[in-house]
Amino acid sequence: MNSSLINWLLVLFVSFSWGASFMFTRLAVEEIAPTYLVVLRLFLASVLLGPIFIRMKDLALMKEQIPAILLLGIINAALPFFLYAYSAQELSAGMLSILNGTSPLFALIIAIIIFRQNTTFMQILGLGLGFIGLLVFIGIDKLSFIFFPVLLCLIGAFCYAYSNNILFKLNHIRSSALASVTMISGFFFSLPLILVEPKGFSWDISPEIIFAIFFLGLVSTGI
């Protein structure tokens, strides 16, 4: 009973911290460019996780999985973080979270088409209802006006879905160590984005935005 309660509390905490990330992302991009937000977010997560969780025995296991881990850094961190941050300049936090909720739908599609997973009629029906629900939430009449940022978020959700299949194949590596290395590689992959960012970085940002950045990096991404 105690173990079950702890698990439920952990799930609720993850839901809170991950859900709040869309609100803080929407808030932060009002003052700083998405590229800087992503770099800072991944840097803070890397600094928090790396020294605590990465051990030599973990690195020895990861040596044979370097391509997959580097890919995770891109599609499970750097790229989706950037896509959602960029879209947050036009979409609300609620819309971002709804679009992120399509990840399980994409995960099922990927599992069926790419990994040839057996499926049932009820799963296909659920998949269809999920996308219909998405259109209801967004509104068909609004879709033409916000199509591009919505598309970027859906690509981000697809990245999360595909990365889940990669994570499943790396379950022999400790999840905490794998998460840490993913954040670090994502940080290094996000750094070149600064070179193409037309908007300069300014340290003159409000305390609320500083709090949002640290919450995103340490809580939503790290913890």
PDB file of C-alpha atoms in Angstrom:
ATOM      1  CA  MET A   1       0.000   0.000   0.000  1.00  0.00           C
ATOM      2  CA  ASN A   2       2.793   2.440   0.924  1.00  0.00           C
ATOM      3  CA  SER A   3       4.709   1.590  -2.243  1.00  0.00           C
ATOM      4  CA  SER A   4       1.599   2.081  -4.356  1.00  0.00           C
ATOM      5  CA  LEU A   5       0.866   5.433  -2.718  1.00  0.00           C
ATOM      6  CA  ILE A   6       4.435   6.627  -3.331  1.00  0.00           C
ATOM      7  CA  ASN A   7       4.191   5.616  -6.985  1.00  0.00           C
ATOM      8  CA  TRP A   8       0.940   7.545  -7.418  1.00  0.00           C
ATOM      9  CA  LEU A   9       2.425  10.599  -5.721  1.00  0.00           C
ATOM     10  CA  LEU A  10       5.435  10.407  -8.034  1.00  0.00           C
ATOM     11  CA  VAL A  11       3.172  10.201 -11.076  1.00  0.00           C
ATOM     12  CA  LEU A  12       1.193  13.221  -9.858  1.00  0.00           C
ATOM     13  CA  PHE A  13       4.417  15.161  -9.276  1.00  0.00           C
ATOM     14  CA  VAL A  14       5.647  14.325 -12.781  1.00  0.00           C
ATOM     15  CA  SER A  15       2.272  15.427 -14.174  1.00  0.00           C
ATOM     16  CA  PHE A  16       2.487  18.703 -12.280  1.00  0.00           C
ATOM     17  CA  SER A  17       6.107  19.483 -13.155  1.00  0.00           C
ATOM     18  CA  TRP A  18       5.778  18.470 -16.811  1.00  0.00           C
ATOM     19  CA  GLY A  19       2.420  20.214 -17.231  1.00  0.00           C
ATOM     20  CA  ALA A  20       3.755  23.387 -15.636  1.00  0.00           C
ATOM     21  CA  SER A  21       6.639  23.391 -18.123  1.00  0.00           C
ATOM     22  CA  PHE A  22       4.303  24.584 -20.884  1.00  0.00           C
ATOM     23  CA  MET A  23       3.109  27.492 -18.761  1.00  0.00           C
ATOM     24  CA  PHE A  24       6.669  28.534 -17.878  1.00  0.00           C
ATOM     25  CA  THR A  25       7.829  28.080 -21.475  1.00  0.00           C
ATOM     26  CA  ARG A  26       5.010  30.342 -22.673  1.00  0.00           C
ATOM     27  CA  LEU A  27       6.006  32.894 -20.042  1.00  0.00           C
ATOM     28  CA  ALA A  28       9.751  32.760 -20.732  1.00  0.00           C
ATOM     29  CA  VAL A  29       9.615  33.237 -24.517  1.00  0.00           C
ATOM     30  CA  GLU A  30       8.024  36.628 -23.971  1.00  0.00           C
ATOM     31  CA  GLU A  31      11.434  37.922 -22.843  1.00  0.00           C
ATOM     32  CA  ILE A  32      14.088  35.563 -24.237  1.00  0.00           C
ATOM     33  CA  ALA A  33      14.449  33.756 -27.552  1.00  0.00           C
ATOM     34  CA  PRO A  34      13.480  30.057 -27.727  1.00  0.00           C
ATOM     35  CA  THR A  35      17.044  29.012 -28.558  1.00  0.00           C
ATOM     36  CA  TYR A  36      18.494  30.563 -25.393  1.00  0.00           C
ATOM     37  CA  LEU A  37      15.673  29.090 -23.328  1.00  0.00           C
ATOM     38  CA  VAL A  38      16.382  25.582 -24.634  1.00  0.00           C
ATOM     39  CA  VAL A  39      20.148  25.889 -24.064  1.00  0.00           C
ATOM     40  CA  LEU A  40      19.679  27.178 -20.515  1.00  0.00           C
ATOM     41  CA  ARG A  41      17.049  24.541 -19.759  1.00  0.00           C
ATOM     42  CA  LEU A  42      19.286  21.680 -20.886  1.00  0.00           C
ATOM     43  CA  PHE A  43      22.367  23.172 -19.212  1.00  0.00           C
ATOM     44  CA  LEU A  44      20.632  23.358 -15.830  1.00  0.00           C
ATOM     45  CA  ALA A  45      19.288  19.811 -16.165  1.00  0.00           C
ATOM     46  CA  SER A  46      22.729  18.519 -17.158  1.00  0.00           C
ATOM     47  CA  VAL A  47      24.444  20.225 -14.222  1.00  0.00           C
ATOM     48  CA  LEU A  48      21.850  18.790 -11.838  1.00  0.00           C
ATOM     49  CA  LEU A  49      21.758  15.220 -13.162  1.00  0.00           C
ATOM     50  CA  GLY A  50      25.254  14.505 -14.473  1.00  0.00           C
ATOM     51  CA  PRO A  51      27.333  14.649 -11.264  1.00  0.00           C
ATOM     52  CA  ILE A  52      24.700  12.723  -9.284  1.00  0.00           C
ATOM     53  CA  PHE A  53      23.777   9.852 -11.558  1.00  0.00           C
ATOM     54  CA  ILE A  54      26.502   9.117 -14.112  1.00  0.00           C
ATOM     55  CA  ARG A  55      28.964   6.406 -13.028  1.00  0.00           C
ATOM     56  CA  MET A  56      31.830   4.705 -14.847  1.00  0.00           C
ATOM     57  CA  LYS A  57      29.913   1.417 -15.026  1.00  0.00           C
ATOM     58  CA  ASP A  58      27.064   3.265 -16.770  1.00  0.00           C
ATOM     59  CA  LEU A  59      29.440   4.774 -19.321  1.00  0.00           C
ATOM     60  CA  ALA A  60      30.850   1.309 -20.018  1.00  0.00           C
ATOM     61  CA  LEU A  61      27.344   0.052 -20.896  1.00  0.00           C
ATOM     62  CA  MET A  62      26.650   3.127 -23.012  1.00  0.00           C
ATOM     63  CA  LYS A  63      29.796   2.736 -25.142  1.00  0.00           C
ATOM     64  CA  GLU A  64      28.052   0.288 -27.466  1.00  0.00           C
ATOM     65  CA  GLN A  65      24.935   2.468 -27.718  1.00  0.00           C
ATOM     66  CA  ILE A  66      26.484   5.847 -28.570  1.00  0.00           C
ATOM     67  CA  PRO A  67      24.496   6.444 -31.820  1.00  0.00           C
ATOM     68  CA  ALA A  68      21.188   5.697 -30.072  1.00  0.00           C
ATOM     69  CA  ILE A  69      22.082   7.921 -27.104  1.00  0.00           C
ATOM     70  CA  LEU A  70      23.128  10.792 -29.366  1.00  0.00           C
ATOM     71  CA  LEU A  71      19.857  10.398 -31.266  1.00  0.00           C
ATOM     72  CA  LEU A  72      17.992  10.552 -27.948  1.00  0.00           C
ATOM     73  CA  GLY A  73      19.751  13.816 -27.142  1.00  0.00           C
ATOM     74  CA  ILE A  74      18.288  15.282 -30.322  1.00  0.00           C
ATOM     75  CA  ILE A  75      14.765  13.824 -30.495  1.00  0.00           C
ATOM     76  CA  ASN A  76      14.052  13.473 -26.779  1.00  0.00           C
ATOM     77  CA  ALA A  77      15.486  16.808 -25.651  1.00  0.00           C
ATOM     78  CA  ALA A  78      16.984  19.451 -27.963  1.00  0.00           C
ATOM     79  CA  LEU A  79      14.593  19.308 -30.924  1.00  0.00           C
ATOM     80  CA  PRO A  80      11.214  18.959 -29.152  1.00  0.00           C
ATOM     81  CA  PHE A  81      12.198  21.531 -26.522  1.00  0.00           C
ATOM     82  CA  PHE A  82      13.011  23.981 -29.302  1.00  0.00           C
ATOM     83  CA  LEU A  83       9.856  23.203 -31.314  1.00  0.00           C
ATOM     84  CA  TYR A  84       7.591  23.749 -28.312  1.00  0.00           C
ATOM     85  CA  ALA A  85       9.435  26.892 -27.213  1.00  0.00           C
ATOM     86  CA  TYR A  86       9.240  28.339 -30.724  1.00  0.00           C
ATOM     87  CA  SER A  87       5.520  27.503 -30.973  1.00  0.00           C
ATOM     88  CA  ALA A  88       4.899  29.031 -27.527  1.00  0.00           C
ATOM     89  CA  GLN A  89       5.390  32.453 -29.107  1.00  0.00           C
ATOM     90  CA  GLU A  90       1.999  31.992 -30.792  1.00  0.00           C
ATOM     91  CA  LEU A  91       0.177  29.243 -28.885  1.00  0.00           C
ATOM     92  CA  SER A  92      -1.176  29.210 -25.336  1.00  0.00           C
ATOM     93  CA  ALA A  93       0.202  26.922 -22.630  1.00  0.00           C
ATOM     94  CA  GLY A  94      -3.030  24.912 -22.736  1.00  0.00           C
ATOM     95  CA  MET A  95      -2.706  24.361 -26.466  1.00  0.00           C
ATOM     96  CA  LEU A  96       0.920  23.264 -26.071  1.00  0.00           C
ATOM     97  CA  SER A  97      -0.034  20.686 -23.442  1.00  0.00           C
ATOM     98  CA  ILE A  98      -2.906  19.353 -25.572  1.00  0.00           C
ATOM     99  CA  LEU A  99      -0.617  18.896 -28.567  1.00  0.00           C
ATOM    100  CA  ASN A 100       1.998  17.238 -26.370  1.00  0.00           C
ATOM    101  CA  GLY A 101      -0.735  14.806 -25.358  1.00  0.00           C
ATOM    102  CA  THR A 102      -0.637  13.329 -28.851  1.00  0.00           C
ATOM    103  CA  SER A 103       2.663  11.578 -28.033  1.00  0.00           C
ATOM    104  CA  PRO A 104       0.929   8.327 -26.936  1.00  0.00           C
ATOM    105  CA  LEU A 105      -1.085   8.362 -30.180  1.00  0.00           C
ATOM    106  CA  PHE A 106       2.075   8.698 -32.241  1.00  0.00           C
ATOM    107  CA  ALA A 107       3.761   6.030 -30.113  1.00  0.00           C
ATOM    108  CA  LEU A 108       1.027   3.552 -31.069  1.00  0.00           C
ATOM    109  CA  ILE A 109       1.284   4.481 -34.760  1.00  0.00           C
ATOM    110  CA  ILE A 110       5.074   4.029 -34.702  1.00  0.00           C
ATOM    111  CA  ALA A 111       4.787   0.724 -32.840  1.00  0.00           C
ATOM    112  CA  ILE A 112       2.308  -0.588 -35.438  1.00  0.00           C
ATOM    113  CA  ILE A 113       3.922   0.697 -38.640  1.00  0.00           C
ATOM    114  CA  ILE A 114       7.655   0.601 -37.863  1.00  0.00           C
ATOM    115  CA  PHE A 115       7.969  -2.042 -35.149  1.00  0.00           C
ATOM    116  CA  ARG A 116       5.137  -4.271 -36.437  1.00  0.00           C
ATOM    117  CA  GLN A 117       3.400  -4.494 -33.091  1.00  0.00           C
ATOM    118  CA  ASN A 118       0.170  -6.475 -33.040  1.00  0.00           C
ATOM    119  CA  THR A 119      -2.853  -4.278 -32.527  1.00  0.00           C
ATOM    120  CA  THR A 120      -6.560  -4.611 -31.844  1.00  0.00           C
ATOM    121  CA  PHE A 121      -9.670  -2.961 -33.208  1.00  0.00           C
ATOM    122  CA  MET A 122     -10.163  -1.126 -29.897  1.00  0.00           C
ATOM    123  CA  GLN A 123      -6.655   0.363 -30.123  1.00  0.00           C
ATOM    124  CA  ILE A 124      -7.314   1.603 -33.656  1.00  0.00           C
ATOM    125  CA  LEU A 125     -10.662   3.012 -32.527  1.00  0.00           C
ATOM    126  CA  GLY A 126      -8.979   4.752 -29.596  1.00  0.00           C
ATOM    127  CA  LEU A 127      -6.366   6.187 -31.944  1.00  0.00           C
ATOM    128  CA  GLY A 128      -9.037   7.649 -34.212  1.00  0.00           C
ATOM    129  CA  LEU A 129     -11.000   9.095 -31.288  1.00  0.00           C
ATOM    130  CA  GLY A 130      -7.794  10.646 -29.937  1.00  0.00           C
ATOM    131  CA  PHE A 131      -7.150  12.595 -33.129  1.00  0.00           C
ATOM    132  CA  ILE A 132     -10.819  13.607 -33.381  1.00  0.00           C
ATOM    133  CA  GLY A 133     -10.552  14.915 -29.817  1.00  0.00           C
ATOM    134  CA  LEU A 134      -7.456  16.872 -30.818  1.00  0.00           C
ATOM    135  CA  LEU A 135      -9.353  18.584 -33.637  1.00  0.00           C
ATOM    136  CA  VAL A 136     -12.224  19.371 -31.256  1.00  0.00           C
ATOM    137  CA  PHE A 137      -9.860  20.980 -28.726  1.00  0.00           C
ATOM    138  CA  ILE A 138      -8.035  23.035 -31.353  1.00  0.00           C
ATOM    139  CA  GLY A 139     -11.088  23.935 -33.418  1.00  0.00           C
ATOM    140  CA  ILE A 140     -11.199  23.396 -37.173  1.00  0.00           C
ATOM    141  CA  ASP A 141     -11.868  27.095 -37.762  1.00  0.00           C
ATOM    142  CA  LYS A 142      -8.652  28.100 -35.936  1.00  0.00           C
ATOM    143  CA  LEU A 143      -6.406  25.484 -37.504  1.00  0.00           C
ATOM    144  CA  SER A 144      -5.704  27.446 -40.682  1.00  0.00           C
ATOM    145  CA  PHE A 145      -4.475  30.460 -38.683  1.00  0.00           C
ATOM    146  CA  ILE A 146      -2.130  28.528 -36.377  1.00  0.00           C
ATOM    147  CA  PHE A 147      -1.268  25.592 -38.638  1.00  0.00           C
ATOM    148  CA  PHE A 148       2.533  26.064 -38.598  1.00  0.00           C
ATOM    149  CA  PRO A 149       3.069  26.215 -34.796  1.00  0.00           C
ATOM    150  CA  VAL A 150       0.604  23.330 -34.368  1.00  0.00           C
ATOM    151  CA  LEU A 151       2.582  21.314 -36.921  1.00  0.00           C
ATOM    152  CA  LEU A 152       5.835  22.029 -35.055  1.00  0.00           C
ATOM    153  CA  CYS A 153       4.288  20.788 -31.796  1.00  0.00           C
ATOM    154  CA  LEU A 154       3.030  17.637 -33.497  1.00  0.00           C
ATOM    155  CA  ILE A 155       6.553  17.012 -34.811  1.00  0.00           C
ATOM    156  CA  GLY A 156       7.817  17.456 -31.248  1.00  0.00           C
ATOM    157  CA  ALA A 157       5.218  14.976 -29.984  1.00  0.00           C
ATOM    158  CA  PHE A 158       6.276  12.537 -32.709  1.00  0.00           C
ATOM    159  CA  CYS A 159       9.906  12.892 -31.545  1.00  0.00           C
ATOM    160  CA  TYR A 160       8.897  11.994 -27.981  1.00  0.00           C
ATOM    161  CA  ALA A 161       6.911   9.019 -29.256  1.00  0.00           C
ATOM    162  CA  TYR A 162       9.778   7.688 -31.365  1.00  0.00           C
ATOM    163  CA  SER A 163      12.281   8.179 -28.554  1.00  0.00           C
ATOM    164  CA  ASN A 164      10.115   6.023 -26.273  1.00  0.00           C
ATOM    165  CA  ASN A 165      10.725   3.090 -28.599  1.00  0.00           C
ATOM    166  CA  ILE A 166      14.491   3.750 -28.432  1.00  0.00           C
ATOM    167  CA  LEU A 167      14.354   3.980 -24.623  1.00  0.00           C
ATOM    168  CA  PHE A 168      12.622   0.606 -24.507  1.00  0.00           C
ATOM    169  CA  LYS A 169      15.620  -0.946 -26.277  1.00  0.00           C
ATOM    170  CA  LEU A 170      18.037   0.673 -23.809  1.00  0.00           C
ATOM    171  CA  ASN A 171      16.353  -0.633 -20.666  1.00  0.00           C
ATOM    172  CA  HIS A 172      19.548  -2.456 -19.644  1.00  0.00           C
ATOM    173  CA  ILE A 173      21.036   0.981 -18.793  1.00  0.00           C
ATOM    174  CA  ARG A 174      20.002   2.664 -15.550  1.00  0.00           C
ATOM    175  CA  SER A 175      17.250   5.133 -16.380  1.00  0.00           C
ATOM    176  CA  SER A 176      18.754   7.896 -14.220  1.00  0.00           C
ATOM    177  CA  ALA A 177      22.119   7.624 -15.971  1.00  0.00           C
ATOM    178  CA  LEU A 178      20.488   7.441 -19.392  1.00  0.00           C
ATOM    179  CA  ALA A 179      18.379  10.523 -18.668  1.00  0.00           C
ATOM    180  CA  SER A 180      21.482  12.401 -17.519  1.00  0.00           C
ATOM    181  CA  VAL A 181      23.509  11.584 -20.640  1.00  0.00           C
ATOM    182  CA  THR A 182      20.499  12.407 -22.839  1.00  0.00           C
ATOM    183  CA  MET A 183      20.275  15.891 -21.310  1.00  0.00           C
ATOM    184  CA  ILE A 184      24.018  16.470 -21.704  1.00  0.00           C
ATOM    185  CA  SER A 185      24.068  15.397 -25.353  1.00  0.00           C
ATOM    186  CA  GLY A 186      20.921  17.448 -25.956  1.00  0.00           C
ATOM    187  CA  PHE A 187      22.683  20.489 -24.497  1.00  0.00           C
ATOM    188  CA  PHE A 188      25.631  20.158 -26.891  1.00  0.00           C
ATOM    189  CA  PHE A 189      23.306  19.619 -29.855  1.00  0.00           C
ATOM    190  CA  SER A 190      21.318  22.748 -28.924  1.00  0.00           C
ATOM    191  CA  LEU A 191      24.372  25.022 -28.674  1.00  0.00           C
ATOM    192  CA  PRO A 192      24.709  25.583 -32.483  1.00  0.00           C
ATOM    193  CA  LEU A 193      21.173  27.033 -32.510  1.00  0.00           C
ATOM    194  CA  ILE A 194      22.598  30.135 -30.820  1.00  0.00           C
ATOM    195  CA  LEU A 195      24.686  30.845 -33.915  1.00  0.00           C
ATOM    196  CA  VAL A 196      21.574  31.206 -36.090  1.00  0.00           C
ATOM    197  CA  GLU A 197      19.481  33.064 -33.525  1.00  0.00           C
ATOM    198  CA  PRO A 198      18.909  36.635 -34.802  1.00  0.00           C
ATOM    199  CA  LYS A 199      17.749  37.930 -31.428  1.00  0.00           C
ATOM    200  CA  GLY A 200      20.552  38.736 -29.000  1.00  0.00           C
ATOM    201  CA  PHE A 201      20.580  37.601 -25.389  1.00  0.00           C
ATOM    202  CA  SER A 202      20.073  40.142 -22.627  1.00  0.00           C
ATOM    203  CA  TRP A 203      20.626  39.631 -18.905  1.00  0.00           C
ATOM    204  CA  ASP A 204      18.008  42.287 -18.252  1.00  0.00           C
ATOM    205  CA  ILE A 205      15.168  39.840 -17.554  1.00  0.00           C
ATOM    206  CA  SER A 206      12.563  39.931 -14.823  1.00  0.00           C
ATOM    207  CA  PRO A 207      12.738  37.773 -11.658  1.00  0.00           C
ATOM    208  CA  GLU A 208       9.632  35.887 -12.829  1.00  0.00           C
ATOM    209  CA  ILE A 209      11.407  34.796 -16.015  1.00  0.00           C
ATOM    210  CA  ILE A 210      14.525  33.791 -14.079  1.00  0.00           C
ATOM    211  CA  PHE A 211      12.332  31.636 -11.836  1.00  0.00           C
ATOM    212  CA  ALA A 212      10.628  30.147 -14.906  1.00  0.00           C
ATOM    213  CA  ILE A 213      13.999  29.232 -16.463  1.00  0.00           C
ATOM    214  CA  PHE A 214      15.272  27.575 -13.285  1.00  0.00           C
ATOM    215  CA  PHE A 215      11.984  25.719 -12.792  1.00  0.00           C
ATOM    216  CA  LEU A 216      12.126  24.447 -16.376  1.00  0.00           C
ATOM    217  CA  GLY A 217      15.730  23.339 -16.087  1.00  0.00           C
ATOM    218  CA  LEU A 218      15.857  21.902 -12.581  1.00  0.00           C
ATOM    219  CA  VAL A 219      12.316  20.673 -11.964  1.00  0.00           C
ATOM    220  CA  SER A 220      10.491  20.043 -15.238  1.00  0.00           C
ATOM    221  CA  THR A 221      13.535  18.718 -17.097  1.00  0.00           C
ATOM    222  CA  GLY A 222      15.902  17.565 -14.361  1.00  0.00           C
ATOM    223  CA  ILE A 223      13.802  16.064 -11.594  1.00  0.00           C
TER     224      ILE A 223
END
